[in-house]
mmCIF file of C-alpha atoms in Angstrom:
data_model
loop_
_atom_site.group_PDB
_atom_site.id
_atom_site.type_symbol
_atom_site.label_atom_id
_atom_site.label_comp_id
_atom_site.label_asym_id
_atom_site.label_seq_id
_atom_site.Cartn_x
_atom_site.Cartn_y
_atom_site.Cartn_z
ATOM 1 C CA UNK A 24 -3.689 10.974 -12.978
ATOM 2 C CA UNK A 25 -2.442 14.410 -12.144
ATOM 3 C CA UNK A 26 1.529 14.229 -12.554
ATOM 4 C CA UNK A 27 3.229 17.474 -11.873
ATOM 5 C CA UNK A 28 7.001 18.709 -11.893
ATOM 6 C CA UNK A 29 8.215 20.942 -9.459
ATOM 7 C CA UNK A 30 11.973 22.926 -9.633
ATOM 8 C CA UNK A 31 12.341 20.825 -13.224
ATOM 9 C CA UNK A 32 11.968 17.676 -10.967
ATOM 10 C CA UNK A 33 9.275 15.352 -12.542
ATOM 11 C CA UNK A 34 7.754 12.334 -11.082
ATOM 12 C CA UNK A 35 9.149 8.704 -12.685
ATOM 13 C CA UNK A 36 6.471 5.882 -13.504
ATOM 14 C CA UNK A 37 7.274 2.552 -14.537
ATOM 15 C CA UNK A 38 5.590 1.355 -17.779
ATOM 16 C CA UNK A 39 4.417 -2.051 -15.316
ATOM 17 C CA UNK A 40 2.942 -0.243 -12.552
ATOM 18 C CA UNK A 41 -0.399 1.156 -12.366
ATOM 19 C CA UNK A 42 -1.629 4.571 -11.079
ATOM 20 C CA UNK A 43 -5.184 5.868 -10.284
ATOM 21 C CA UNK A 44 -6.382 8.742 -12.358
ATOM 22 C CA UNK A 45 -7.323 10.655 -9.263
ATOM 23 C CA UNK A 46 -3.629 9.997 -7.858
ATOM 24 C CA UNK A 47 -1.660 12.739 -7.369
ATOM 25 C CA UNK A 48 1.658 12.581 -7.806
ATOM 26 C CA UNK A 49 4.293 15.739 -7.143
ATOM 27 C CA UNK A 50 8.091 16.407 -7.938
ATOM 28 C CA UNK A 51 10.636 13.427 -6.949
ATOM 29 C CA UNK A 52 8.117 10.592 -6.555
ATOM 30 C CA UNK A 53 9.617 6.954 -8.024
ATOM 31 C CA UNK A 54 7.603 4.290 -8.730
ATOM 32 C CA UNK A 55 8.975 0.981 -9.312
ATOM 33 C CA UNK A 56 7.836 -2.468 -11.642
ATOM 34 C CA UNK A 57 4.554 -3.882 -10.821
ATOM 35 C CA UNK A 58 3.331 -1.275 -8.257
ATOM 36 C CA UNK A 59 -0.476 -0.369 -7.679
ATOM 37 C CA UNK A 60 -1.524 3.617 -6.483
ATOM 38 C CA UNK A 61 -4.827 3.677 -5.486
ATOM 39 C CA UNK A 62 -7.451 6.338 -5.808
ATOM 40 C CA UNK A 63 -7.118 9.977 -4.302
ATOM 41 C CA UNK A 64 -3.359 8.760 -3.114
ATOM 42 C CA UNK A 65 -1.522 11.854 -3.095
ATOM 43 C CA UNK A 66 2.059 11.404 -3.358
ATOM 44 C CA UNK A 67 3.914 15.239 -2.284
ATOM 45 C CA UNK A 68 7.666 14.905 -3.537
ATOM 46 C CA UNK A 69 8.031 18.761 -3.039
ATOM 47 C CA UNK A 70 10.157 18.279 -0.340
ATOM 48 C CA UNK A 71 11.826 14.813 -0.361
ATOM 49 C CA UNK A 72 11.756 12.106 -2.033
ATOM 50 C CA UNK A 73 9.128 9.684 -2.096
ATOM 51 C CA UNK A 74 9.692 5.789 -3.449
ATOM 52 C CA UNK A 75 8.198 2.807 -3.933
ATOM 53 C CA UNK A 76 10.093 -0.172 -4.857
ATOM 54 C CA UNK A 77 8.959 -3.048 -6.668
ATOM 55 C CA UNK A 78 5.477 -4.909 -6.478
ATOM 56 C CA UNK A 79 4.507 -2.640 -3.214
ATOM 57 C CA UNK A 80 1.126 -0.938 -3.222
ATOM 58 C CA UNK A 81 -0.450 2.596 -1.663
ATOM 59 C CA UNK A 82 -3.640 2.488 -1.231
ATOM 60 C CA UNK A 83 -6.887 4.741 -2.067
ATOM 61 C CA UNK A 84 -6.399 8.331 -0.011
ATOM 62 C CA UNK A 85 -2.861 7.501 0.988
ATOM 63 C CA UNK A 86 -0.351 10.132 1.500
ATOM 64 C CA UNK A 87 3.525 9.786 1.350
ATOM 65 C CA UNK A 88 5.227 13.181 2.200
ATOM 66 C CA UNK A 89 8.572 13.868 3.929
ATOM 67 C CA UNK A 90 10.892 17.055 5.271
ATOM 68 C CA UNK A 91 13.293 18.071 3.074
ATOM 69 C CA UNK A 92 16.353 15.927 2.699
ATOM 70 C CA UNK A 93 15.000 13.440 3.020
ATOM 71 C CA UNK A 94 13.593 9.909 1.808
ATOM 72 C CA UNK A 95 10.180 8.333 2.435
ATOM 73 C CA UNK A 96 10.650 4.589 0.952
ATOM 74 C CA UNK A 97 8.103 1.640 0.851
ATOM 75 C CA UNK A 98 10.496 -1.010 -0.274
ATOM 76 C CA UNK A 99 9.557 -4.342 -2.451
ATOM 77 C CA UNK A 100 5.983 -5.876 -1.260
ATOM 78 C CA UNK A 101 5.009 -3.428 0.877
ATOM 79 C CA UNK A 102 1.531 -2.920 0.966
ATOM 80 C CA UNK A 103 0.045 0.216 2.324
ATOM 81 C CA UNK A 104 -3.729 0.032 3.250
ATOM 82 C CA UNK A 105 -6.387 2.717 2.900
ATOM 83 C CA UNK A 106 -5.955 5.804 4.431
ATOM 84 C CA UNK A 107 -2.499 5.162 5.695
ATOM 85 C CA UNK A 108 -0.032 8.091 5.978
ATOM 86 C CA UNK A 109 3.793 7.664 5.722
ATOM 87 C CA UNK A 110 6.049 11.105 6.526
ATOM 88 C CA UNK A 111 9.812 10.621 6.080
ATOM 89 C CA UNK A 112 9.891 7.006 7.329
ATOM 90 C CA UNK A 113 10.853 3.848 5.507
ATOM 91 C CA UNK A 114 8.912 0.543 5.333
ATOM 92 C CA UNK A 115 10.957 -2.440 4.606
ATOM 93 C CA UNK A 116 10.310 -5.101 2.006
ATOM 94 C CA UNK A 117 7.072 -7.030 2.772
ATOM 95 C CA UNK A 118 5.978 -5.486 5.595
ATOM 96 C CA UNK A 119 2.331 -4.031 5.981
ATOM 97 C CA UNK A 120 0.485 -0.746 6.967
ATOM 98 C CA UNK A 121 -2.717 -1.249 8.232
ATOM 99 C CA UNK A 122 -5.902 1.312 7.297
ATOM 100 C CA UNK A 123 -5.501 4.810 8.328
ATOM 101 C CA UNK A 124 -2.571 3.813 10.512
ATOM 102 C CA UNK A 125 0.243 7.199 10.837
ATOM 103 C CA UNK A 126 3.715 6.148 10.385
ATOM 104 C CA UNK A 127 5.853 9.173 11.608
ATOM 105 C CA UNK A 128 9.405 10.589 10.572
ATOM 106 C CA UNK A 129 13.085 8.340 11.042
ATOM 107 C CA UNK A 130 10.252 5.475 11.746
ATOM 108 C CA UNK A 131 11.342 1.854 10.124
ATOM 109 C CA UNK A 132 9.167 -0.893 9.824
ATOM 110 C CA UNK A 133 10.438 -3.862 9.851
ATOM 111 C CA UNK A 134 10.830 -6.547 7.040
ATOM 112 C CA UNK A 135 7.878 -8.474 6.974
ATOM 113 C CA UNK A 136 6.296 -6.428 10.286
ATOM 114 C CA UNK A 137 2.472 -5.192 10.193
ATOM 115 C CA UNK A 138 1.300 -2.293 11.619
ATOM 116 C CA UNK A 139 -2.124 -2.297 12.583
ATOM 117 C CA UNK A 140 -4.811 -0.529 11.874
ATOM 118 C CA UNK A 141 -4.841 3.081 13.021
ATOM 119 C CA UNK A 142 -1.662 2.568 15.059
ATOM 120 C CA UNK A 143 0.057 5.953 15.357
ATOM 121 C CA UNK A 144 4.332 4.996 14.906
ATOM 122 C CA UNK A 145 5.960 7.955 16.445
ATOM 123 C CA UNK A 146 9.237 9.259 15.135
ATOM 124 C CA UNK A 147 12.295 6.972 15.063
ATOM 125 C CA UNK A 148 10.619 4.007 16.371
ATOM 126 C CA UNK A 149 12.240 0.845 14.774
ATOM 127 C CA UNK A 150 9.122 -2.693 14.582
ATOM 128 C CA UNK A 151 11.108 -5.253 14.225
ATOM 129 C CA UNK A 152 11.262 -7.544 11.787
ATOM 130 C CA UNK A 153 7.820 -10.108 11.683
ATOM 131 C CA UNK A 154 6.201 -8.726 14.676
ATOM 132 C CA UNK A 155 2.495 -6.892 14.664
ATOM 133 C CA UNK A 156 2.643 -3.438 16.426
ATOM 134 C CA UNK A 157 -0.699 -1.657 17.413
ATOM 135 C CA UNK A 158 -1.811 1.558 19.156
ATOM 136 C CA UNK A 159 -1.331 5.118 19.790
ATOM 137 C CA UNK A 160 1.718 5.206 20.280
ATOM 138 C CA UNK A 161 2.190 2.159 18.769
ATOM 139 C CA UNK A 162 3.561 -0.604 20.928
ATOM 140 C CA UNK A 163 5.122 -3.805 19.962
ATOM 141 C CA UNK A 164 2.414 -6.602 20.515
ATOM 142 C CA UNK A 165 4.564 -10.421 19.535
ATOM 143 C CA UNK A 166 5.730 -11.786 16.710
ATOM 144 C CA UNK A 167 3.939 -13.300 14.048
ATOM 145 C CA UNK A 168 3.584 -16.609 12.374
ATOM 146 C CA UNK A 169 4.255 -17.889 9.695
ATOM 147 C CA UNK A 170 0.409 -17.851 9.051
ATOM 148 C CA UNK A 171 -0.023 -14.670 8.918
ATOM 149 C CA UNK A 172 2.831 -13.835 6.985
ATOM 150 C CA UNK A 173 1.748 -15.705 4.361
ATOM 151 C CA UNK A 174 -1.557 -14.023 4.202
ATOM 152 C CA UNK A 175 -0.057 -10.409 4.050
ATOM 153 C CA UNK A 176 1.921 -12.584 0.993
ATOM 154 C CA UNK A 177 -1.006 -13.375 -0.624
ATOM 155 C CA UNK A 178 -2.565 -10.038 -0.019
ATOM 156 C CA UNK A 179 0.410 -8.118 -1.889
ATOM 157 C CA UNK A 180 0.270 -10.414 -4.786
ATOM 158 C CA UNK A 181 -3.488 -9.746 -5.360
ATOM 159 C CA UNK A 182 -2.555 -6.364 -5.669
ATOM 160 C CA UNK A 183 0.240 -6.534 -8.135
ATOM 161 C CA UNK A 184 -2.561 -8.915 -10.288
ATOM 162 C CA UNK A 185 -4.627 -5.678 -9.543
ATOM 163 C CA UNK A 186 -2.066 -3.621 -10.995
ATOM 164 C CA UNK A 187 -2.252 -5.592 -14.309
ATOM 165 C CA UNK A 188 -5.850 -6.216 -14.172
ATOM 166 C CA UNK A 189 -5.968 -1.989 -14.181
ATOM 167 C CA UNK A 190 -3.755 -1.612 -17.077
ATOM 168 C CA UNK A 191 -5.698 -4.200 -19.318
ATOM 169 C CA UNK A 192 -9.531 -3.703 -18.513
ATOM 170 C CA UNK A 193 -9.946 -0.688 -16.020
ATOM 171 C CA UNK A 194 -11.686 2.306 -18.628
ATOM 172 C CA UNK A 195 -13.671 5.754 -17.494
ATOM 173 C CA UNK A 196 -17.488 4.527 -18.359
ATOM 174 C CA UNK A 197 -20.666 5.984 -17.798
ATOM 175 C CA UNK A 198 -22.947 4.200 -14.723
ATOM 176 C CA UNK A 199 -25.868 1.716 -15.615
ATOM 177 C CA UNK A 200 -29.575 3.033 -14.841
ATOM 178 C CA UNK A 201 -30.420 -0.910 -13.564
ATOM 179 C CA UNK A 202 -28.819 -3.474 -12.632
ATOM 180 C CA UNK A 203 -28.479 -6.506 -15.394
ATOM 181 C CA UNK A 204 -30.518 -9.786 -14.722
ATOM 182 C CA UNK A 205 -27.399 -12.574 -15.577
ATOM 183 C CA UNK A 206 -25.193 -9.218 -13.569
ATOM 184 C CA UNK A 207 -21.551 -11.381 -13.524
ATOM 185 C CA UNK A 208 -19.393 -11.072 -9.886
ATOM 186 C CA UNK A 209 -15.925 -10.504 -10.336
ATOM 187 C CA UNK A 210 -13.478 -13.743 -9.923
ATOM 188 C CA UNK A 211 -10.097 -14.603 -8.518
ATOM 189 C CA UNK A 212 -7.795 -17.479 -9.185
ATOM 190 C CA UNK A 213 -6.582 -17.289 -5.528
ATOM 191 C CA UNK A 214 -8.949 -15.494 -2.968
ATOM 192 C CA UNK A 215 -7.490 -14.291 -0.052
ATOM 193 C CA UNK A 216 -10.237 -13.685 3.008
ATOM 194 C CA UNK A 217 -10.015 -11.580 6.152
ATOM 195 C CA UNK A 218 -6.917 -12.749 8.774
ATOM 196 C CA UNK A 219 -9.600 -13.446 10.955
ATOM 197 C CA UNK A 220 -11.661 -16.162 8.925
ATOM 198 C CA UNK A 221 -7.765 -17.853 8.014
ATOM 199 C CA UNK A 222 -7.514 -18.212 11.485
ATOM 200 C CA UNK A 223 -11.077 -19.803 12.103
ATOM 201 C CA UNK A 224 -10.664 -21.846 9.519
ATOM 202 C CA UNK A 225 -7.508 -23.263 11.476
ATOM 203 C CA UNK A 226 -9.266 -23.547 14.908
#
């Protein structure tokens, strides 16, 4: 990973969590137990500060940034999906951003909330707690069940197994030429699937 200080402020990794090599991570950056940075993330603490709390996950080509002053928190469980930007806003424990959704400044997300995908949440909107917001701007949609909030669940935990997984078998290796004849797939004690197939299967 590329770790630089800025103004003799240097960026804080737990031991437990797990960051890309291709992260980038800037000045007053936090991160907590148990977290997972993806790939290409680029975390800019040269302004404020950027945390993430325990178990919560930013995704491959995230970016957290914020004005000065000021705090950009994703709090325990929160799960960040690809693409996703967060400026100066705070997403509360368990709650989900959805793939290259824009979360903007004084903007809280709700405990347990999920944004959808490429929602744009303009500055100082509050999503309540466990309710899905979508859109540009984003609108609030209903709440959720208890369904779907165990699937984000489940989702966040496969990450923080990810995390692990990283830190004990992930290694730099040079490709194969062919692909091997007995070629293994790679195998999950719990497999979480799409919302959209959970919900079939409960139709």
């Amino acid at each position: 990973m590329k770790v630089y200080s800025i103004d003799g402020i240097t960026p804080v990794i737990d031991p437990t969590a797990y960051v890309h090599p291709s992260a980038v991570l800037i000045g007053d950056v936090i991160i907590g137990p148990r977290c997972y940075v993806g790939p290409a993330a680029c975390l800019r603490g040269d302004f404020g500060r950027l945390v993430l709390k325990e178990g919560a996950n930013i995704q491959d080509t995230c970016v957290m940034h914020g004005f000065p002053g000021t705090d950009t928190v994703v709090e325990e469980d929160g799960h960040i999906g690809h693409g996703a930007v967060l400026h100066g806003c705070v997403i509360k424990r368990n709650a989900l951003v959805g793939m290259n959704a824009v979360i903007m400044d004084g903007a809280v997300v709700g405990e347990s909330a999920i944004v959808a995908a490429m929602a744009f949440v303009k500055a100082r909107f509050e999503v309540p707690e466990r309710t899905l917001v979508a859109g540009s701007p984003a609108r609030i949609i209903r709440e959720l069940g208890e369904q779907e909030v165990a699937w984000k669940s489940a989702g966040t935990r496969q990450y923080q197994d990810l995390a692990i997984r990283s830190l004990n078998t992930m290694q730099e290796v040079e490709a194969l030429t062919e692909v091997e004849s007995d070629r293994k797939r790679l195998s999950f004690d719990d497999e979480v699937i799409p919302l959209y197939q959970v919900k079939q299967k409960g139709d």
